[in-house]
């Protein structure tokens, strides 16, 4: 795969400089990215390129329940197996512009710079999301390092400055925010309906949840000790306290 642009390397971007002068990445580190979480369930997402990098991107999309279509004349065995079992649709041929029709996003994961540029141009004409792996100027979105714990997802990005640093941060974040945080998120989600139906204002609902998350005893410490019952008792106590407070205010 082409590496991120650096001076003296063969050009891999739409500027077609011949030899890279880094003009395409000027200002990349100052670019403000709009951080969002995409819901990809049942959305058609296209990956162009059947190598190891393509496999990584396909599996990342499958983990989010996307409807993945692979475009590649050949594919590594793991991608072939995904196609055989029906997890992805594989078009075993060269890329065509119409492959992007009705797709939400496309990821180009090939080692052919001209093909990557064509994918980017075709996606830009369709005003769709596009990522050309390791070529920041050909990306309308970037793929940060992700820490996942149950319903929690923590994204880490260095705007392409240092993937190695992002990997270290991912490891340290995963150690800091372990399974107990995901467990607490699930327990709090279980009482969202109660809070919505019982506490009339946003301010009261916020105070209710903050009293649990930031209160004593610490629910995270309880979960680390395996005391799920203790956390449920903390939540029940907060419910009683805030319900009575709301009733007193109404009276």
PDB file of N, CA and C in Angstrom, residues 38 40 43-49 54 57-58 61 66-71 95-110 115-133 135 138-143:
ATOM      1  N   UNK A  38     -21.163   6.705  12.489  1.00  0.00           N
ATOM      2  CA  UNK A  38     -22.092   6.322  11.441  1.00  0.00           C
ATOM      3  C   UNK A  38     -22.820   5.034  11.796  1.00  0.00           C
ATOM      4  N   UNK A  40     -24.228   2.015  10.192  1.00  0.00           N
ATOM      5  CA  UNK A  40     -24.065   1.403   8.882  1.00  0.00           C
ATOM      6  C   UNK A  40     -24.981   0.204   8.658  1.00  0.00           C
ATOM      7  N   UNK A  43     -26.615  -0.617   5.320  1.00  0.00           N
ATOM      8  CA  UNK A  43     -26.164   0.355   4.319  1.00  0.00           C
ATOM      9  C   UNK A  43     -25.133  -0.290   3.393  1.00  0.00           C
ATOM     10  N   UNK A  44     -25.228   0.009   2.104  1.00  0.00           N
ATOM     11  CA  UNK A  44     -24.290  -0.559   1.138  1.00  0.00           C
ATOM     12  C   UNK A  44     -22.973   0.203   1.196  1.00  0.00           C
ATOM     13  N   UNK A  45     -21.899  -0.529   1.464  1.00  0.00           N
ATOM     14  CA  UNK A  45     -20.564   0.053   1.548  1.00  0.00           C
ATOM     15  C   UNK A  45     -19.645  -0.739   0.615  1.00  0.00           C
ATOM     16  N   UNK A  46     -18.832  -0.031  -0.147  1.00  0.00           N
ATOM     17  CA  UNK A  46     -17.996  -0.652  -1.168  1.00  0.00           C
ATOM     18  C   UNK A  46     -16.534  -0.599  -0.740  1.00  0.00           C
ATOM     19  N   UNK A  47     -15.832  -1.712  -0.907  1.00  0.00           N
ATOM     20  CA  UNK A  47     -14.387  -1.769  -0.709  1.00  0.00           C
ATOM     21  C   UNK A  47     -13.753  -2.184  -2.030  1.00  0.00           C
ATOM     22  N   UNK A  48     -12.822  -1.392  -2.506  1.00  0.00           N
ATOM     23  CA  UNK A  48     -12.108  -1.696  -3.744  1.00  0.00           C
ATOM     24  C   UNK A  48     -10.705  -2.167  -3.370  1.00  0.00           C
ATOM     25  N   UNK A  49     -10.407  -3.419  -3.677  1.00  0.00           N
ATOM     26  CA  UNK A  49      -9.103  -3.978  -3.330  1.00  0.00           C
ATOM     27  C   UNK A  49      -9.253  -5.214  -2.476  1.00  0.00           C
ATOM     28  N   UNK A  54      -7.552  -4.556   2.287  1.00  0.00           N
ATOM     29  CA  UNK A  54      -8.973  -4.670   1.974  1.00  0.00           C
ATOM     30  C   UNK A  54      -9.691  -5.558   2.968  1.00  0.00           C
ATOM     31  N   UNK A  57     -10.401  -3.642   6.147  1.00  0.00           N
ATOM     32  CA  UNK A  57     -11.502  -2.687   6.007  1.00  0.00           C
ATOM     33  C   UNK A  57     -12.851  -3.406   5.898  1.00  0.00           C
ATOM     34  N   UNK A  58     -12.895  -4.520   5.170  1.00  0.00           N
ATOM     35  CA  UNK A  58     -14.132  -5.294   5.063  1.00  0.00           C
ATOM     36  C   UNK A  58     -14.584  -5.776   6.432  1.00  0.00           C
ATOM     37  N   UNK A  61     -16.106  -3.083   8.530  1.00  0.00           N
ATOM     38  CA  UNK A  61     -17.475  -2.753   8.123  1.00  0.00           C
ATOM     39  C   UNK A  61     -18.455  -3.839   8.541  1.00  0.00           C
ATOM     40  N   UNK A  66     -22.661  -3.607   8.250  1.00  0.00           N
ATOM     41  CA  UNK A  66     -22.849  -2.990   6.931  1.00  0.00           C
ATOM     42  C   UNK A  66     -23.100  -4.065   5.876  1.00  0.00           C
ATOM     43  N   UNK A  67     -23.703  -3.661   4.769  1.00  0.00           N
ATOM     44  CA  UNK A  67     -23.890  -4.538   3.611  1.00  0.00           C
ATOM     45  C   UNK A  67     -22.704  -4.264   2.679  1.00  0.00           C
ATOM     46  N   UNK A  68     -21.723  -5.154   2.705  1.00  0.00           N
ATOM     47  CA  UNK A  68     -20.428  -4.889   2.089  1.00  0.00           C
ATOM     48  C   UNK A  68     -20.340  -5.528   0.709  1.00  0.00           C
ATOM     49  N   UNK A  69     -19.855  -4.729  -0.256  1.00  0.00           N
ATOM     50  CA  UNK A  69     -19.573  -5.236  -1.594  1.00  0.00           C
ATOM     51  C   UNK A  69     -18.098  -5.022  -1.891  1.00  0.00           C
ATOM     52  N   UNK A  70     -17.417  -6.096  -2.239  1.00  0.00           N
ATOM     53  CA  UNK A  70     -15.996  -6.063  -2.557  1.00  0.00           C
ATOM     54  C   UNK A  70     -15.824  -6.053  -4.068  1.00  0.00           C
ATOM     55  N   UNK A  71     -14.981  -5.132  -4.551  1.00  0.00           N
ATOM     56  CA  UNK A  71     -14.662  -5.060  -5.973  1.00  0.00           C
ATOM     57  C   UNK A  71     -13.173  -5.355  -6.118  1.00  0.00           C
ATOM     58  N   UNK A  95     -12.680  -2.574 -11.141  1.00  0.00           N
ATOM     59  CA  UNK A  95     -13.604  -1.536 -10.665  1.00  0.00           C
ATOM     60  C   UNK A  95     -14.242  -0.781 -11.828  1.00  0.00           C
ATOM     61  N   UNK A  96     -15.536  -0.432 -11.653  1.00  0.00           N
ATOM     62  CA  UNK A  96     -16.261   0.417 -12.603  1.00  0.00           C
ATOM     63  C   UNK A  96     -16.896   1.568 -11.833  1.00  0.00           C
ATOM     64  N   UNK A  97     -17.008   2.744 -12.426  1.00  0.00           N
ATOM     65  CA  UNK A  97     -17.605   3.885 -11.717  1.00  0.00           C
ATOM     66  C   UNK A  97     -18.999   3.588 -11.172  1.00  0.00           C
ATOM     67  N   UNK A  98     -19.797   2.824 -11.920  1.00  0.00           N
ATOM     68  CA  UNK A  98     -21.169   2.541 -11.465  1.00  0.00           C
ATOM     69  C   UNK A  98     -21.207   1.666 -10.218  1.00  0.00           C
ATOM     70  N   UNK A  99     -20.066   1.105  -9.814  1.00  0.00           N
ATOM     71  CA  UNK A  99     -20.026   0.336  -8.567  1.00  0.00           C
ATOM     72  C   UNK A  99     -20.373   1.203  -7.365  1.00  0.00           C
ATOM     73  N   UNK A 100     -20.232   2.511  -7.497  1.00  0.00           N
ATOM     74  CA  UNK A 100     -20.507   3.415  -6.383  1.00  0.00           C
ATOM     75  C   UNK A 100     -21.961   3.848  -6.307  1.00  0.00           C
ATOM     76  N   UNK A 101     -22.749   3.525  -7.328  1.00  0.00           N
ATOM     77  CA  UNK A 101     -24.143   3.937  -7.328  1.00  0.00           C
ATOM     78  C   UNK A 101     -24.874   3.339  -6.121  1.00  0.00           C
ATOM     79  N   UNK A 102     -25.630   4.177  -5.421  1.00  0.00           N
ATOM     80  CA  UNK A 102     -26.452   3.761  -4.271  1.00  0.00           C
ATOM     81  C   UNK A 102     -25.630   3.265  -3.092  1.00  0.00           C
ATOM     82  N   UNK A 103     -24.358   3.632  -3.032  1.00  0.00           N
ATOM     83  CA  UNK A 103     -23.515   3.271  -1.880  1.00  0.00           C
ATOM     84  C   UNK A 103     -23.380   4.467  -0.947  1.00  0.00           C
ATOM     85  N   UNK A 104     -23.278   4.180   0.342  1.00  0.00           N
ATOM     86  CA  UNK A 104     -23.083   5.246   1.326  1.00  0.00           C
ATOM     87  C   UNK A 104     -21.639   5.703   1.355  1.00  0.00           C
ATOM     88  N   UNK A 105     -20.709   4.751   1.284  1.00  0.00           N
ATOM     89  CA  UNK A 105     -19.296   5.098   1.344  1.00  0.00           C
ATOM     90  C   UNK A 105     -18.481   4.082   0.552  1.00  0.00           C
ATOM     91  N   UNK A 106     -17.263   4.489   0.227  1.00  0.00           N
ATOM     92  CA  UNK A 106     -16.328   3.610  -0.464  1.00  0.00           C
ATOM     93  C   UNK A 106     -14.960   3.744   0.175  1.00  0.00           C
ATOM     94  N   UNK A 107     -14.275   2.617   0.283  1.00  0.00           N
ATOM     95  CA  UNK A 107     -12.886   2.588   0.749  1.00  0.00           C
ATOM     96  C   UNK A 107     -12.046   1.973  -0.357  1.00  0.00           C
ATOM     97  N   UNK A 108     -11.044   2.711  -0.829  1.00  0.00           N
ATOM     98  CA  UNK A 108     -10.117   2.208  -1.835  1.00  0.00           C
ATOM     99  C   UNK A 108      -8.878   1.685  -1.123  1.00  0.00           C
ATOM    100  N   UNK A 109      -8.614   0.399  -1.303  1.00  0.00           N
ATOM    101  CA  UNK A 109      -7.503  -0.246  -0.590  1.00  0.00           C
ATOM    102  C   UNK A 109      -6.623  -0.990  -1.584  1.00  0.00           C
ATOM    103  N   UNK A 110      -6.235  -0.312  -2.648  1.00  0.00           N
ATOM    104  CA  UNK A 110      -5.395  -0.939  -3.666  1.00  0.00           C
ATOM    105  C   UNK A 110      -3.999  -0.315  -3.643  1.00  0.00           C
ATOM    106  N   UNK A 115      -5.831   4.034  -9.995  1.00  0.00           N
ATOM    107  CA  UNK A 115      -7.144   3.481  -9.659  1.00  0.00           C
ATOM    108  C   UNK A 115      -7.705   4.171  -8.417  1.00  0.00           C
ATOM    109  N   UNK A 116      -6.875   4.354  -7.402  1.00  0.00           N
ATOM    110  CA  UNK A 116      -7.327   5.036  -6.191  1.00  0.00           C
ATOM    111  C   UNK A 116      -7.840   6.443  -6.508  1.00  0.00           C
ATOM    112  N   UNK A 117      -7.132   7.156  -7.392  1.00  0.00           N
ATOM    113  CA  UNK A 117      -7.545   8.512  -7.763  1.00  0.00           C
ATOM    114  C   UNK A 117      -8.885   8.477  -8.494  1.00  0.00           C
ATOM    115  N   UNK A 118      -9.071   7.475  -9.369  1.00  0.00           N
ATOM    116  CA  UNK A 118     -10.349   7.360 -10.078  1.00  0.00           C
ATOM    117  C   UNK A 118     -11.493   7.103  -9.100  1.00  0.00           C
ATOM    118  N   UNK A 119     -11.263   6.242  -8.119  1.00  0.00           N
ATOM    119  CA  UNK A 119     -12.298   5.971  -7.115  1.00  0.00           C
ATOM    120  C   UNK A 119     -12.642   7.261  -6.374  1.00  0.00           C
ATOM    121  N   UNK A 120     -11.616   8.008  -5.980  1.00  0.00           N
ATOM    122  CA  UNK A 120     -11.832   9.275  -5.271  1.00  0.00           C
ATOM    123  C   UNK A 120     -12.627  10.250  -6.136  1.00  0.00           C
ATOM    124  N   UNK A 121     -12.243  10.383  -7.403  1.00  0.00           N
ATOM    125  CA  UNK A 121     -12.942  11.308  -8.300  1.00  0.00           C
ATOM    126  C   UNK A 121     -14.404  10.899  -8.490  1.00  0.00           C
ATOM    127  N   UNK A 122     -14.636   9.607  -8.687  1.00  0.00           N
ATOM    128  CA  UNK A 122     -16.009   9.125  -8.876  1.00  0.00           C
ATOM    129  C   UNK A 122     -16.849   9.351  -7.619  1.00  0.00           C
ATOM    130  N   UNK A 123     -16.253   9.158  -6.455  1.00  0.00           N
ATOM    131  CA  UNK A 123     -16.977   9.382  -5.199  1.00  0.00           C
ATOM    132  C   UNK A 123     -17.254  10.864  -4.990  1.00  0.00           C
ATOM    133  N   UNK A 124     -16.291  11.715  -5.306  1.00  0.00           N
ATOM    134  CA  UNK A 124     -16.484  13.153  -5.169  1.00  0.00           C
ATOM    135  C   UNK A 124     -17.630  13.649  -6.052  1.00  0.00           C
ATOM    136  N   UNK A 125     -17.723  13.107  -7.257  1.00  0.00           N
ATOM    137  CA  UNK A 125     -18.814  13.511  -8.148  1.00  0.00           C
ATOM    138  C   UNK A 125     -20.174  13.116  -7.581  1.00  0.00           C
ATOM    139  N   UNK A 126     -20.194  12.064  -6.788  1.00  0.00           N
ATOM    140  CA  UNK A 126     -21.446  11.604  -6.189  1.00  0.00           C
ATOM    141  C   UNK A 126     -21.673  12.194  -4.802  1.00  0.00           C
ATOM    142  N   UNK A 127     -20.784  13.038  -4.344  1.00  0.00           N
ATOM    143  CA  UNK A 127     -20.884  13.647  -3.009  1.00  0.00           C
ATOM    144  C   UNK A 127     -21.040  12.584  -1.932  1.00  0.00           C
ATOM    145  N   UNK A 128     -20.268  11.495  -2.065  1.00  0.00           N
ATOM    146  CA  UNK A 128     -20.347  10.414  -1.088  1.00  0.00           C
ATOM    147  C   UNK A 128     -19.056  10.332  -0.289  1.00  0.00           C
ATOM    148  N   UNK A 129     -19.099   9.606   0.788  1.00  0.00           N
ATOM    149  CA  UNK A 129     -17.937   9.456   1.652  1.00  0.00           C
ATOM    150  C   UNK A 129     -16.904   8.536   0.990  1.00  0.00           C
ATOM    151  N   UNK A 130     -15.642   8.958   1.036  1.00  0.00           N
ATOM    152  CA  UNK A 130     -14.579   8.170   0.413  1.00  0.00           C
ATOM    153  C   UNK A 130     -13.331   8.197   1.285  1.00  0.00           C
ATOM    154  N   UNK A 131     -12.675   7.044   1.354  1.00  0.00           N
ATOM    155  CA  UNK A 131     -11.398   6.933   2.061  1.00  0.00           C
ATOM    156  C   UNK A 131     -10.447   6.130   1.192  1.00  0.00           C
ATOM    157  N   UNK A 132      -9.331   6.753   0.815  1.00  0.00           N
ATOM    158  CA  UNK A 132      -8.266   6.032   0.132  1.00  0.00           C
ATOM    159  C   UNK A 132      -7.189   5.769   1.163  1.00  0.00           C
ATOM    160  N   UNK A 133      -6.965   4.503   1.444  1.00  0.00           N
ATOM    161  CA  UNK A 133      -6.109   4.111   2.562  1.00  0.00           C
ATOM    162  C   UNK A 133      -4.714   4.708   2.425  1.00  0.00           C
ATOM    163  N   UNK A 135      -3.721   7.686   2.055  1.00  0.00           N
ATOM    164  CA  UNK A 135      -3.546   8.873   1.210  1.00  0.00           C
ATOM    165  C   UNK A 135      -4.519   9.944   1.713  1.00  0.00           C
ATOM    166  N   UNK A 138      -6.924  12.179  -0.328  1.00  0.00           N
ATOM    167  CA  UNK A 138      -7.988  11.487  -1.052  1.00  0.00           C
ATOM    168  C   UNK A 138      -8.996  10.883  -0.076  1.00  0.00           C
ATOM    169  N   UNK A 139      -9.211  11.539   1.022  1.00  0.00           N
ATOM    170  CA  UNK A 139     -10.147  11.046   2.035  1.00  0.00           C
ATOM    171  C   UNK A 139     -11.104  12.160   2.451  1.00  0.00           C
ATOM    172  N   UNK A 140     -12.399  11.885   2.376  1.00  0.00           N
ATOM    173  CA  UNK A 140     -13.365  12.804   2.981  1.00  0.00           C
ATOM    174  C   UNK A 140     -13.676  12.388   4.410  1.00  0.00           C
ATOM    175  N   UNK A 141     -13.227  11.185   4.803  1.00  0.00           N
ATOM    176  CA  UNK A 141     -13.310  10.762   6.200  1.00  0.00           C
ATOM    177  C   UNK A 141     -12.099   9.904   6.508  1.00  0.00           C
ATOM    178  N   UNK A 142     -11.701   9.910   7.757  1.00  0.00           N
ATOM    179  CA  UNK A 142     -10.576   9.091   8.193  1.00  0.00           C
ATOM    180  C   UNK A 142     -11.090   8.030   9.153  1.00  0.00           C
ATOM    181  N   UNK A 143     -10.303   6.985   9.319  1.00  0.00           N
ATOM    182  CA  UNK A 143     -10.690   5.871  10.183  1.00  0.00           C
ATOM    183  C   UNK A 143      -9.785   5.872  11.407  1.00  0.00           C
TER     184      UNK A 143
END
